[in-house]
Coordinates of C-alpha atoms in Angstrom, one line a residue:
M294 CA 0.4 -0.2 0.6
G295 CA 0.9 3.7 -1.2
K296 CA 2.1 5.7 2.1
T297 CA -0.9 8.3 3.2
G298 CA 0.6 10.4 6.0
F299 CA -1.2 10.3 8.1
S300 CA 0.7 8.5 11.4
L301 CA -2.5 7.4 13.4
S302 CA 0.6 7.7 16.7
K303 CA 1.6 10.2 15.8
F304 CA -2.2 11.8 16.0
L305 CA -2.6 10.4 19.5
A306 CA 1.0 12.2 20.5
G307 CA -1.2 15.0 19.3
L308 CA -4.3 14.9 21.3
L309 CA -2.5 13.5 24.3
F310 CA 0.2 16.0 24.8
P311 CA -0.8 19.3 22.9
P312 CA 1.9 21.2 21.3
Q313 CA 3.2 24.4 23.3
C314 CA 4.4 27.6 23.0
L315 CA 8.2 27.4 23.5
C316 CA 8.4 30.7 24.6
C317 CA 5.2 31.3 26.9
G318 CA 4.3 28.0 27.7
E319 CA 0.5 28.1 25.4
L320 CA -1.0 25.6 22.7
C321 CA 0.2 27.2 19.4
G322 CA 0.7 24.7 16.3
S323 CA 3.0 23.1 14.5
S324 CA 5.7 26.3 15.1
G325 CA 6.9 26.3 17.8
L326 CA 6.0 28.9 19.6
C327 CA 1.6 31.4 19.7
E328 CA 0.7 33.8 17.2
D329 CA 1.4 36.2 20.2
C330 CA 4.7 34.9 21.0
A331 CA 5.8 34.8 17.2
Q332 CA 5.4 38.5 16.4
K333 CA 7.9 40.0 18.6
L334 CA 10.4 36.9 17.6
H335 CA 12.4 39.7 15.4
R336 CA 14.4 39.4 12.8
V337 CA 17.1 41.4 10.8
G338 CA 16.1 42.8 7.4
T339 CA 17.5 41.1 4.5
D340 CA 19.7 45.1 3.6
P341 CA 22.0 45.1 7.2
C342 CA 24.8 47.0 7.4
R343 CA 27.6 44.3 6.4
F344 CA 30.5 45.7 9.0
C345 CA 27.7 44.5 12.5
G346 CA 24.5 42.9 11.2
R347 CA 22.4 45.0 12.6
D348 CA 19.4 47.0 9.9
R349 CA 21.4 50.1 9.0
E350 CA 18.5 52.0 10.9
R351 CA 19.9 50.3 14.0
C352 CA 23.1 50.1 13.2
R353 CA 25.7 52.0 15.8
C354 CA 29.5 51.0 14.6
G355 CA 30.5 52.8 12.3
G356 CA 31.6 51.4 9.6
G357 CA 33.8 48.4 11.3
K358 CA 36.0 50.9 12.1
D359 CA 36.9 49.4 15.1
F360 CA 36.7 45.7 14.6
R361 CA 39.0 43.5 14.0
F362 CA 37.3 41.0 11.1
E363 CA 36.0 41.5 8.1
G364 CA 32.0 41.7 8.4
A365 CA 28.6 40.0 10.6
V366 CA 26.0 38.7 9.9
G367 CA 23.2 38.1 12.9
A368 CA 19.4 36.7 12.6
F369 CA 18.2 38.0 15.3
Y370 CA 17.3 40.7 17.6
Y371 CA 18.0 39.9 21.6
E372 CA 14.9 40.6 22.4
E373 CA 10.7 40.2 23.7
T374 CA 10.8 36.5 22.0
G375 CA 14.3 36.4 21.8
R376 CA 15.2 37.6 24.6
T377 CA 13.4 34.3 26.4
L378 CA 14.3 31.8 23.7
L379 CA 18.1 31.9 23.8
Q380 CA 18.3 31.9 27.9
R381 CA 16.3 29.3 27.8
F382 CA 18.4 27.3 24.8
K383 CA 21.7 28.6 26.3
F384 CA 21.2 28.3 29.7
R385 CA 19.1 24.8 30.5
G386 CA 19.6 23.2 26.2
D387 CA 16.2 23.4 25.1
T388 CA 18.0 22.7 21.8
A389 CA 13.6 22.5 20.7
C390 CA 14.4 26.6 20.5
Y391 CA 16.8 26.3 18.1
D392 CA 15.9 23.2 15.5
Q393 CA 12.7 24.6 15.2
V394 CA 11.6 28.0 15.9
L395 CA 15.5 30.0 15.5
A396 CA 17.4 27.7 13.6
P397 CA 16.0 27.8 9.7
Y398 CA 16.4 31.6 9.6
F399 CA 19.5 32.1 10.7
L400 CA 21.1 29.1 8.8
E401 CA 19.8 31.2 5.8
R402 CA 20.6 33.9 6.6
T403 CA 24.4 33.3 7.3
A404 CA 24.1 30.4 4.0
A405 CA 23.0 33.5 1.9
A406 CA 25.6 36.3 3.5
F407 CA 29.2 33.9 3.0
E408 CA 27.4 32.1 -0.6
K409 CA 30.2 34.3 -2.2
I410 CA 33.2 33.9 0.1
P411 CA 35.9 31.2 0.4
I412 CA 35.8 29.9 4.4
D413 CA 38.3 27.8 5.8
W414 CA 36.9 27.0 9.0
I415 CA 34.3 27.6 11.4
V416 CA 35.2 28.1 14.6
P417 CA 32.5 28.2 18.0
V418 CA 33.7 31.2 20.4
P419 CA 34.9 28.1 23.1
M420 CA 34.2 28.3 27.1
Y421 CA 36.5 28.7 29.3
E422 CA 38.4 24.5 28.4
K423 CA 37.3 23.7 32.3
E424 CA 34.0 25.3 32.5
T425 CA 33.0 22.2 29.5
D426 CA 30.8 20.3 31.6
R427 CA 27.5 22.3 30.7
F428 CA 26.2 23.0 27.3
D429 CA 28.1 24.4 24.5
Q430 CA 25.8 26.3 23.5
T431 CA 27.8 28.3 20.4
L432 CA 29.4 24.8 19.0
Y433 CA 26.4 23.1 18.9
L434 CA 25.3 26.8 16.9
A435 CA 28.9 26.1 14.4
R436 CA 27.7 22.3 13.8
S437 CA 25.4 23.0 12.7
L438 CA 25.6 25.7 10.6
S439 CA 28.7 23.3 10.0
K440 CA 26.3 21.2 8.4
A441 CA 23.9 22.6 6.8
M442 CA 27.4 25.2 4.3
G443 CA 29.1 22.1 3.9
I444 CA 32.2 23.6 5.7
P445 CA 34.4 21.8 8.6
C446 CA 34.4 22.7 12.2
R447 CA 37.7 23.1 13.8
T448 CA 36.8 23.5 17.8
D449 CA 41.4 23.3 18.5
L450 CA 42.0 26.4 16.3
L451 CA 40.9 29.0 19.2
T452 CA 41.4 28.6 23.5
K453 CA 40.1 30.6 26.6
I454 CA 42.9 30.0 28.6
R455 CA 41.7 32.5 31.4
K456 CA 38.2 32.8 33.1
T457 CA 35.4 35.5 33.0
P458 CA 32.5 36.8 34.6
P459 CA 29.9 37.1 32.5
Q460 CA 29.8 39.7 29.9
H461 CA 26.2 39.8 29.6
L462 CA 26.9 41.1 33.7
Q463 CA 28.9 44.4 32.5
K464 CA 29.1 47.7 31.3
K465 CA 29.7 47.8 27.7
E466 CA 32.1 50.3 27.9
N467 CA 33.7 47.4 31.0
R468 CA 33.4 45.0 28.2
R469 CA 36.9 45.2 25.8
E470 CA 38.8 45.1 29.6
N471 CA 36.7 42.3 30.6
V472 CA 38.0 40.0 27.3
Q473 CA 41.9 40.9 26.9
G474 CA 44.1 38.6 27.3
A475 CA 41.1 35.0 27.0
F476 CA 41.1 33.5 24.2
A477 CA 44.3 32.2 22.6
A478 CA 45.4 30.7 19.2
C479 CA 46.3 27.0 18.9
K480 CA 48.4 24.9 16.2
K481 CA 49.3 28.3 14.4
K482 CA 50.5 25.8 11.1
A483 CA 46.2 25.5 10.1
L484 CA 45.9 29.3 10.1
Q485 CA 47.8 30.6 7.5
G486 CA 46.6 33.0 5.4
V487 CA 42.6 31.6 6.0
C488 CA 39.3 32.9 6.3
I489 CA 37.1 31.7 9.3
L490 CA 34.3 31.8 10.3
L491 CA 33.8 32.8 13.3
V492 CA 30.8 32.0 15.3
D493 CA 29.1 32.7 18.8
D494 CA 26.1 32.9 20.4
V495 CA 24.9 36.8 20.7
A496 CA 26.8 39.5 19.7
T497 CA 26.4 43.1 21.5
T498 CA 29.5 45.7 21.7
F499 CA 31.6 42.6 19.7
S500 CA 33.7 42.5 22.0
T501 CA 34.0 38.3 22.8
L502 CA 34.5 38.1 18.5
N503 CA 36.3 41.4 18.1
A504 CA 39.2 39.3 20.8
C505 CA 39.5 36.0 18.8
A506 CA 39.5 38.3 15.2
A507 CA 42.8 39.0 16.8
V508 CA 44.4 36.1 17.8
L509 CA 43.2 34.4 15.1
K510 CA 44.9 37.3 13.5
E511 CA 48.3 37.9 14.7
A512 CA 48.8 33.8 14.3
G513 CA 48.3 34.0 10.5
A514 CA 44.8 34.0 9.6
D515 CA 43.8 36.0 6.6
R516 CA 40.3 37.4 7.2
I517 CA 37.6 36.6 9.7
F518 CA 33.5 36.5 9.4
C519 CA 30.9 36.7 12.2
A520 CA 27.7 34.7 12.0
S521 CA 26.2 35.5 15.9
L522 CA 22.4 33.3 16.3
M523 CA 20.9 36.8 18.1
T524 CA 22.3 40.6 17.5
A525 CA 21.4 43.8 20.2
A526 CA 20.9 46.9 19.6
E527 CA 20.2 49.7 23.0
N528 CA 18.3 52.0 20.7
K529 CA 15.1 50.3 20.8
T530 CA 14.4 48.5 23.9
N531 CA 15.0 49.0 27.4
R532 CA 19.0 48.8 28.3
E533 CA 18.4 46.2 30.8
D534 CA 17.3 44.2 28.5
Y535 CA 20.7 43.8 27.1
H536 CA 23.2 43.0 30.2
G537 CA 21.0 39.9 31.6
R538 CA 18.8 41.2 34.8
N539 CA 17.1 37.5 34.5
D540 CA 18.7 35.5 32.8
D541 CA 20.1 33.8 36.8
R542 CA 16.3 31.9 36.4
Y543 CA 17.1 29.8 33.3
R544 CA 20.4 28.7 35.0
H545 CA 19.5 25.4 37.1

């Protein structure tokens, strides 16, 4: 018999366990978000600043003059629904938030932004080597991009050698100093003349990505581009949304 597309087990599971919104918990359809939360998930548009990856009306990077990388792309803004989903993904290891809701646009945006650039390696911003017992959301993103773009993911080219207080708890003016000297390049022979796509979960001041790009270039990398799942632009919402006032509620 031919396939009908109907699955009794899925039908019964839907009756017993109807899908809930991954953001607010209300009943929803198969998209993973209820209508209200979906409207509050803000995507970066298709014609952003090529340096910081934000929509031009929300760009404050000054043409990337302080960046050590050549360009960046972001998929969503770290606000409202996006903020909740990222915190669940990052602090609870809730991969459904990424797989079901965030991944399609993130992968599409990143692949489109760099389709004409010969990237050699995808490199995630590393965790501190003594904290690797917790979920590594940035590595998860990098591996997802690697599979979608067909570019190898390397975790042996960059390491974090110093534990730093969380960036989201730092004032904007202190974030650069907070990550100064926190990263080191590895296997320098493999870095000579290469083009790297650095991956992080959220970019606010780009201090972390800048610090990583700096050590990779000093070790011999030619060009560095960056991709972040989310980006923060402070001119739209309250500053407390970007400095993680309530982030700790998702740590346990």
